[in-house]
Coordinates of C-alpha atoms in Angstrom, one line a residue:
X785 CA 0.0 0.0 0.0
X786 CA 1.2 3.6 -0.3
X787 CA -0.3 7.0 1.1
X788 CA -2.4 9.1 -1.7
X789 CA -4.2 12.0 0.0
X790 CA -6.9 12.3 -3.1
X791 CA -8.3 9.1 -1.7
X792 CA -9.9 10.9 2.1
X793 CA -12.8 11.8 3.4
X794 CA -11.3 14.8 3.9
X795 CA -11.7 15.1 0.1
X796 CA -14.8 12.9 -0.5
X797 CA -16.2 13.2 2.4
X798 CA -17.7 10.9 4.9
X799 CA -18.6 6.8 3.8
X800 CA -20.1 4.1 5.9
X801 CA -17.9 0.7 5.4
X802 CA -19.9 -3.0 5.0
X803 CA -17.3 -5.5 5.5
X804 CA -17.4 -8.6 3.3
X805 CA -14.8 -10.4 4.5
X806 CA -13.0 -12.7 2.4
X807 CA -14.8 -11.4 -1.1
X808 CA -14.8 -14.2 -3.8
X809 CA -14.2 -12.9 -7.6
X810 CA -16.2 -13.9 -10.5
X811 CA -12.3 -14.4 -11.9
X812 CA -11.6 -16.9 -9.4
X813 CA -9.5 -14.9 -7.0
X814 CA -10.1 -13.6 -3.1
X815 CA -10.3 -9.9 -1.7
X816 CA -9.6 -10.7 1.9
X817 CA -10.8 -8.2 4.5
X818 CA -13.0 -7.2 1.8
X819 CA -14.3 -3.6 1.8
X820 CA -17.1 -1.8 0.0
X821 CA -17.9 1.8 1.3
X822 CA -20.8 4.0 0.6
X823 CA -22.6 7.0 1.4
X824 CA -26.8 7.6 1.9
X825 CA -28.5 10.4 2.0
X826 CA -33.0 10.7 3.6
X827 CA -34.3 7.8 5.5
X828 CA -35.1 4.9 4.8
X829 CA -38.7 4.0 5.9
X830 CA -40.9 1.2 8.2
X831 CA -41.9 -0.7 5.2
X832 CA -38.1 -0.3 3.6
X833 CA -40.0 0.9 -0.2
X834 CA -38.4 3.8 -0.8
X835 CA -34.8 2.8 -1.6
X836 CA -32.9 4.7 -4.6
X837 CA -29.4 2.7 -5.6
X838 CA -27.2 5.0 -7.4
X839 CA -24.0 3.5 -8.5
X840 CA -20.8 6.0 -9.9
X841 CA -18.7 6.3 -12.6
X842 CA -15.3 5.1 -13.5
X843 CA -12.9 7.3 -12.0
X844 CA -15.6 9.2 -9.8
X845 CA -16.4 8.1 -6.3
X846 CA -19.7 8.4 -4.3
X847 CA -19.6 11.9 -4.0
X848 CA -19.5 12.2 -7.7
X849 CA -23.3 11.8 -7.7
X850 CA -24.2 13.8 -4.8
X851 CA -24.6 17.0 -7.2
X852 CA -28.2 15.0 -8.5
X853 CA -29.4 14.9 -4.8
X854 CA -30.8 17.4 -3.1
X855 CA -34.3 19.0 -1.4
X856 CA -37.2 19.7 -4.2
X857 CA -34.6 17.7 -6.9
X858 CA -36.2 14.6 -8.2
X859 CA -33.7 12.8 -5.8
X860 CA -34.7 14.1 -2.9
X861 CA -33.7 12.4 0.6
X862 CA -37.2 14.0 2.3
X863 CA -39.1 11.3 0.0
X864 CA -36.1 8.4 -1.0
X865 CA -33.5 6.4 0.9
X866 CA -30.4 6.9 -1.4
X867 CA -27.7 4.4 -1.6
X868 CA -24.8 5.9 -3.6
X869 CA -22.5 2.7 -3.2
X870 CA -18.8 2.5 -4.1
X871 CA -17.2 0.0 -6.8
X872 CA -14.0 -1.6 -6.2
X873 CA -11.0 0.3 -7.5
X874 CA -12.1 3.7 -6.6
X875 CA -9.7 4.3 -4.0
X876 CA -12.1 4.2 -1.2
X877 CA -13.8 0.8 -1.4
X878 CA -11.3 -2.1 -1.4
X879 CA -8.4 -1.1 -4.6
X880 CA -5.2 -1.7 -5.2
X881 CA -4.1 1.4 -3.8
X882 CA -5.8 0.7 0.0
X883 CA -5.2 -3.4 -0.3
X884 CA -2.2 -4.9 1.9
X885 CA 0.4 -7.4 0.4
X886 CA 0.3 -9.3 -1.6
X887 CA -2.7 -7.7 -3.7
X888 CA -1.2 -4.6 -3.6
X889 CA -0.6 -2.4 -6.7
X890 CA -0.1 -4.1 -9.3
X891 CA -0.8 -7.7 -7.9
X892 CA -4.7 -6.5 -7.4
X893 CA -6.9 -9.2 -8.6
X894 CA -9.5 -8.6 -11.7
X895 CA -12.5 -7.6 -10.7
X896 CA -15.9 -7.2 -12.8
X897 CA -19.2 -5.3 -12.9
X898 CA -20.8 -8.4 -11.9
X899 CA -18.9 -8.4 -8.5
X900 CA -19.3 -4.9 -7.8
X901 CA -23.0 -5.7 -8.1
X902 CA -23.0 -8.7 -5.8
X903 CA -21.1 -6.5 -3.1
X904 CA -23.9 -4.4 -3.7
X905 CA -26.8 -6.6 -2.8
X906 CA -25.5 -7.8 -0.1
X907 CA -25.5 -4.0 0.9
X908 CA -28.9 -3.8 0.0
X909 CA -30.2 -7.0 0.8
X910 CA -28.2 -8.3 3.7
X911 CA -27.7 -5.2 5.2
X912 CA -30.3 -3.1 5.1
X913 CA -33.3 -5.7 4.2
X914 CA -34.4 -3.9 0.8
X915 CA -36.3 -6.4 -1.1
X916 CA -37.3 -4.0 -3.8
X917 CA -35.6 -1.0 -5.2
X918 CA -37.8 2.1 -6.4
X919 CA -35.0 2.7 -8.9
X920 CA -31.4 2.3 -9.7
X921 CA -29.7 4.8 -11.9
X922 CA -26.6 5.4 -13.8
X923 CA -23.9 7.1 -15.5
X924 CA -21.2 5.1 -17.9
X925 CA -19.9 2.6 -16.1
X926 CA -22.9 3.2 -13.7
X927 CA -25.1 2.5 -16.4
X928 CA -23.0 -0.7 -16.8
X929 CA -24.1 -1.7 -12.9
X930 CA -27.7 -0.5 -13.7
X931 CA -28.0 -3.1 -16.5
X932 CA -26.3 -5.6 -14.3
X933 CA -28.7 -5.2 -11.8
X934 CA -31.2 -5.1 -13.8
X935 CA -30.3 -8.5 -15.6
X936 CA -29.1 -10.5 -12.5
X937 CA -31.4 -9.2 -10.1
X938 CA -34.8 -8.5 -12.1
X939 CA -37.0 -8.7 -9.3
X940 CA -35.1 -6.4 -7.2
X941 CA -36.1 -3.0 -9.2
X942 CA -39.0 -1.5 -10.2
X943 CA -37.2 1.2 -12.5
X944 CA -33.4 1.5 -14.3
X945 CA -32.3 4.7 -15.9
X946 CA -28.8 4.0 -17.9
X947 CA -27.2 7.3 -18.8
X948 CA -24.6 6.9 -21.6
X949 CA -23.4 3.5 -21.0
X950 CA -24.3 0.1 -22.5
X951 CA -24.9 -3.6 -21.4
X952 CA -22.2 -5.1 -23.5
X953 CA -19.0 -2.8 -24.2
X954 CA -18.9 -2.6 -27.9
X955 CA -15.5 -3.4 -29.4
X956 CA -15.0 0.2 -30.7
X957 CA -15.4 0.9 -26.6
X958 CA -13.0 -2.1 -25.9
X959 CA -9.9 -0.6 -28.0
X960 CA -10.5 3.0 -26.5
X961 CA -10.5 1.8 -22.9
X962 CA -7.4 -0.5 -23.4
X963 CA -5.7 2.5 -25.2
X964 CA -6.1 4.7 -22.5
X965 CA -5.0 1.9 -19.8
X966 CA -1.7 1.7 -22.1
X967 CA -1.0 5.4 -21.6
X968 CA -1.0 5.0 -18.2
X969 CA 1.5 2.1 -18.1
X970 CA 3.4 3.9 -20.7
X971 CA 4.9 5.8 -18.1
X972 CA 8.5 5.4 -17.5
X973 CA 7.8 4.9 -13.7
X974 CA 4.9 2.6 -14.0
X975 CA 7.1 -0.8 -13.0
X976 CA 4.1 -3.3 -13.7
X977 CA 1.9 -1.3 -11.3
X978 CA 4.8 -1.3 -8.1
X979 CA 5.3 2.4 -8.3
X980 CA 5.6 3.9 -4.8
X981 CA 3.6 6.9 -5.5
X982 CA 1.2 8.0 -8.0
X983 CA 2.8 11.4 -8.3
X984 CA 5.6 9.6 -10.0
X985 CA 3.2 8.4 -12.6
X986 CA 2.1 11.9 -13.5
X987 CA 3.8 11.4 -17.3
X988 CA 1.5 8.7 -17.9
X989 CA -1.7 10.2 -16.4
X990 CA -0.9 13.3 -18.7
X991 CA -0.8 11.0 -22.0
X992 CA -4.2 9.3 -20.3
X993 CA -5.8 12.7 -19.7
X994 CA -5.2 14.2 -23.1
X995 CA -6.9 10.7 -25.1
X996 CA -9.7 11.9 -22.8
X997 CA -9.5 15.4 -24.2
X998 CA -10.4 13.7 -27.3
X999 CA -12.5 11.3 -26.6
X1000 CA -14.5 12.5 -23.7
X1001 CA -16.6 15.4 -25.4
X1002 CA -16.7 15.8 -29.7
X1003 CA -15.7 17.7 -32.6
X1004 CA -18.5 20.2 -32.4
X1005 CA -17.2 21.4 -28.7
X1006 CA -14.0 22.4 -29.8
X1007 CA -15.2 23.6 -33.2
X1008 CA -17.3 26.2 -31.2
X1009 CA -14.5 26.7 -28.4
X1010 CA -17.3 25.6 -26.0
X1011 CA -14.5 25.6 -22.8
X1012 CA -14.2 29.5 -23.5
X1013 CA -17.8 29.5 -22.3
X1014 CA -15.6 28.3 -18.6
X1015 CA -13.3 30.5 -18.3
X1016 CA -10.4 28.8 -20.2
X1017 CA -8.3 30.6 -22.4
X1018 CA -7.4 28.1 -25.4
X1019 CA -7.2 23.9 -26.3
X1020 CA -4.3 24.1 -23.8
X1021 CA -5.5 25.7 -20.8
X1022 CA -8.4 23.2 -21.1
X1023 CA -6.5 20.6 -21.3
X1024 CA -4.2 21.3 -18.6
X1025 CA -6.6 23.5 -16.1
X1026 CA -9.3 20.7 -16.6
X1027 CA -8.6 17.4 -17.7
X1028 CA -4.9 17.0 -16.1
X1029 CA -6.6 19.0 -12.9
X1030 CA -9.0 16.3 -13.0
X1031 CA -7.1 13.2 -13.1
X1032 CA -3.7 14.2 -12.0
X1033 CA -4.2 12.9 -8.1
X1034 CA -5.4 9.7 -9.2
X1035 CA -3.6 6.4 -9.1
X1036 CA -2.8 5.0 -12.2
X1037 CA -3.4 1.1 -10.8
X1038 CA -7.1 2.4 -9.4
X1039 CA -8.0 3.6 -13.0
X1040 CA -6.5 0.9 -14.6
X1041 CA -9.1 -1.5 -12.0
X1042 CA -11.9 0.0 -13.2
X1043 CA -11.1 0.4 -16.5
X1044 CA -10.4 -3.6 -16.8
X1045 CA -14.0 -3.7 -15.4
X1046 CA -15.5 -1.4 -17.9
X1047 CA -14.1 -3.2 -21.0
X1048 CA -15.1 -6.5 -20.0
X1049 CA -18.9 -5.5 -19.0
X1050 CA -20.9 -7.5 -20.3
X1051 CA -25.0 -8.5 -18.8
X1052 CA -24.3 -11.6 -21.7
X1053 CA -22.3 -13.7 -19.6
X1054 CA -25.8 -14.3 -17.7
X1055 CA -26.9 -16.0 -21.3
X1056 CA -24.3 -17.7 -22.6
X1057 CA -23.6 -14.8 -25.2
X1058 CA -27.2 -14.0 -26.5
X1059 CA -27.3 -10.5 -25.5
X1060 CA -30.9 -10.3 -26.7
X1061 CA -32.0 -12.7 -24.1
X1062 CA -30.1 -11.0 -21.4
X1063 CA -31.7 -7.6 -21.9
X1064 CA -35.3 -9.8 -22.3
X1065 CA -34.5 -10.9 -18.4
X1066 CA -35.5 -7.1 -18.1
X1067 CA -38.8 -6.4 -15.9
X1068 CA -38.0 -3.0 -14.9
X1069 CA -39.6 0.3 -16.2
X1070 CA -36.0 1.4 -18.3
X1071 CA -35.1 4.6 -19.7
X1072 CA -32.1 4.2 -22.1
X1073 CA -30.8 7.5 -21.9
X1074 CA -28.2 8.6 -24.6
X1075 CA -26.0 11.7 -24.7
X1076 CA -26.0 13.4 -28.0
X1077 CA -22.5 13.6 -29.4
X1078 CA -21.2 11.2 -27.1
X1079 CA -18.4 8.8 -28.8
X1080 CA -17.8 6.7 -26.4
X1081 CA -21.1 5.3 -25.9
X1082 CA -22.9 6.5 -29.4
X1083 CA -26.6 7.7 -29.8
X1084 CA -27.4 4.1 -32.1
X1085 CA -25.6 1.7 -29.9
X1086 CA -27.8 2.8 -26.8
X1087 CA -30.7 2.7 -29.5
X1088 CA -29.6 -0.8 -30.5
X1089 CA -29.5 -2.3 -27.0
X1090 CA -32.9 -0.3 -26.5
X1091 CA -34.6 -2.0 -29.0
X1092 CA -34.4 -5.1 -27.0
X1093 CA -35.0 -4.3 -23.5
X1094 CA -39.1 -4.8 -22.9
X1095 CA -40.9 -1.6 -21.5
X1096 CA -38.2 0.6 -22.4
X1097 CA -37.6 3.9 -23.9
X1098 CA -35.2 6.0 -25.6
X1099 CA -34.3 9.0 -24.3
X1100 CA -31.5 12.3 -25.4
X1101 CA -29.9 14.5 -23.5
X1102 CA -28.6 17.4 -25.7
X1103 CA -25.3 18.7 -25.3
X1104 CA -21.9 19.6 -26.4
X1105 CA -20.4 18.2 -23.6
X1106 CA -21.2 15.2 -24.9
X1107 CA -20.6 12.4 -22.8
X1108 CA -18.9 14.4 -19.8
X1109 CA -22.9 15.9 -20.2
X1110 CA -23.3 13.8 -16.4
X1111 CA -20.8 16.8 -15.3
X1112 CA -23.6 19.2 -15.2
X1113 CA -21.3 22.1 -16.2
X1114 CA -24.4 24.0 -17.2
X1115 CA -27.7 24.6 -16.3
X1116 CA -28.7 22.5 -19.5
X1117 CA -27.8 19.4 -18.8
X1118 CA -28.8 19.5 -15.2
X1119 CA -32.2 20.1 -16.3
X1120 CA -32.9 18.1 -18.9
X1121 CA -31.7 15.1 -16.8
X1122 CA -33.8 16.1 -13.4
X1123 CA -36.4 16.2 -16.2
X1124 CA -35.8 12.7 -17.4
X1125 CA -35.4 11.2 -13.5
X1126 CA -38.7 12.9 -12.4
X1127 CA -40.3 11.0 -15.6
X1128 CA -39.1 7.7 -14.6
X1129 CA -40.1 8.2 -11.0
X1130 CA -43.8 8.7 -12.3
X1131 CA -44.0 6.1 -14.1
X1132 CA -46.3 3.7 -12.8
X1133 CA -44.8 0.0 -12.0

C-alpha cells in the first residue's frame, strides 16, 4: 500500500464501510478483508420501499453523484432512501491502492461489474433488508451496474435509468478503454503497477488525460470553443486547467481497475452470449438515456440495446459536452436530466 491523500474523506467526504470479509471474484480470486464503502442520504422508511441505488462512474467516487441529490430535486432524501455505493478500485472501497500485500498495486486481482453488483446486494439486501428498489440509476460505467442489476437481479427493481453507457461494451469501446490503460502504463515509472507513488506516474496520467481530451466530449465542442464559455483561455489551458486537474491525483493502478472492469462488461455472460436474451430478463420500467454527441457510448448503440430491453424507452440529453454531459457544467444538462429522473419516477410499476 502507499499514502495518496486524493483518496480521504477529507476530500470525498464521509462513507459508511460494510465489510465482506474474504470477497470471492467472479475471476476466481479472493479480496480478503474485503471492503465496500458507501454514502446515503434521507431515510429509509418502516416498510423499507423507498430505496434509490445509485452506483458511480469510473474514476468518480460516491460523491460524484451527490450534485443529482438534493431538497425539491427529483432525488430528494425527504421522499427516497439513497444508496450511492462504491465500486471496487475507486480508492475508497477495497483497490489496489488501499489493499495490503500481496494484492497490492499491481498484484490487485481482476475484478468485474458483476462483482461490484453482488457486493452491492449484499448491501442492500443483507444489510439493510431492501427487497425491492424504487429505482437504480446510472452514468457510464454506472449505467453498466444498472443493467447488471437489472439482468441478475430482475425482481429487485421497479425502474433502471442508464445514462450513456451500454450492457455489452462494444468493441470500438473495448480498444478506447485498453488505449487509455496503455497510456497509463506507458509511463517510465509505472514498473508493472509497483510504483511507490502515484505522483511519480504523472507522465502517464498526462498521456491518459489528453486521449480523454479527445474522446470524452466531440468535434462540435472544440469547433465552437465551447471551454471558452468556462473560463479557459485556449485547447491548452483546457487541457491542462481541466482534464490533467482532473485526473492528475489519481492512481494509475485504481484507474487501470476499473477500466479492466469497464471493457469486460458484459449483462451476456448471464446468457451464454445471447445478449438479446439478457436484456429480455429485463422487468424493470428502463429509460435508455443517450448523450447526443457522445463517442464513447454513441446515440445508435444505446438505440440498438434499446430496442431489446421490454418496457423501455429511448431518451437524449442534448449537449456539447457530450458524454462528460453527467458533469452538469451547465444549467442545460442538469435540467434536462432532473427532467428525465422525475419522468421515470412517475412512471407507474
Amino acid at each position: 500500500m502507499h499514502d495518496n491523500q486524493y483518496y480521504t474523506e477529507e476530500v470525498h467526504g464521509h462513507h459508511h464501510i460494510h465489510e465482506l470479509g474474504n470477497f470471492k471474484l467472479e475471476m476466481g480470486e479472493t479480496i480478503p478483508n474485503c471492503k465496500l464503502l458507501y454514502k446515503t442520504h434521507g431515510k429509509l422508511n418502516e416498510k423499507k420501499d423507498n430505496a434509490i441505488l445509485f452506483p458511480h462512474m469510473w474514476s468518480g467516487t460516491s460523491k460524484s453523484m451527490e450534485i443529482f441529490i438534493g431538497k425539491g430535486r427529483p432525488l430528494d432524501p425527504d421522499k427516497y432512501f439513497i444508496i450511492l455505493p462504491g465500486q471496487f478500485g475507486n480508492g475508497l472501497s477495497s483497490s489496489p491502492s488501499n489493499t495490503a500485500t500481496p494484492h497490492d498495486r499491481g498484484a490487485f486481482p481482476h475484478v468485474t461489474i458483476g462483482d461490484d453488483v453482488v457486493a452491492q446486494y449484499s448491501l442492500v439486501y443483507d444489510h439493510f433488508g431492501i427487497t425491492k428498489l424504487e429505482m437504480v440509476l446510472g452514468w457510464s460505467m454506472g449505467a453498466q451496474q444498472t443493467y447488471e442489476w437489472a439482468v441478475r437481479y430482475p425482481n429487485m427493481l421497479k425502474r433502471a435509468a442508464t445514462f450513456g453507457g451500454t450492457a455489452k461494451v462494444t468493441s470500438h469501446n473495448y480498444l478506447w478503454v485498453k488505449s487509455h490503460e496503455d497510456a497509463l502504463k506507458s509511463d517510465p515509472n509505472f514498473n508493472n503497477g509497483f510504483y511507490n507513488n502515484s505522483n511519480d506516474c504523472h507522465v502517464g496520467i498526462r498521456r491518459h488525460s489528453q486521449l480523454w481530451g479527445v474522446m470524452g466530449l466531440c468535434h462540435a465542442f472544440y469547433r465552437e470553443n465551447v471551454w471558452s464559455s468556462i473560463g479557459f483561455n485556449s485547447v491548452d489551458d483546457f487541457q491542462h486547467g481541466f482534464w490533467d486537474n482532473y485526473f492528475l491525483p489519481m492512481d494509475p493502478n485504481n484507474l487501470n481497475c476499473m477500466s479492466w472492469k469497464w471493457r469486460h462488461g458484459d449483462v451476456s455472460r448471464h446468457t451464454s452470449g445471447n445478449l438479446k436474451e439478457a436484456l429480455e430478463r429485463i422487468k424493470a420500467i428502463t429509460y435508455v438515456i443517450a448523450f447526443s454527441d457522445d463517442m464513447l457510448f454513441p446515440l445508435e448503440d444505446c438505440e440498438y440495446e434499446q430496442k431489446m430491453i421490454p418496457n423501455s424507452k429511448l431518451r437524449v440529453v442534448n449537449t456539447l459536452w457530450a458524454h462528460f454531459g453527467m458533469f452538469c457544467v451547465t444549467s442545460n444538462e442538469k435540467d434536462q436530466i432532473d427532467k428525465i429522473i422525475t419522468d421515470l419516477l412517475n412512471e407507474s410499476y
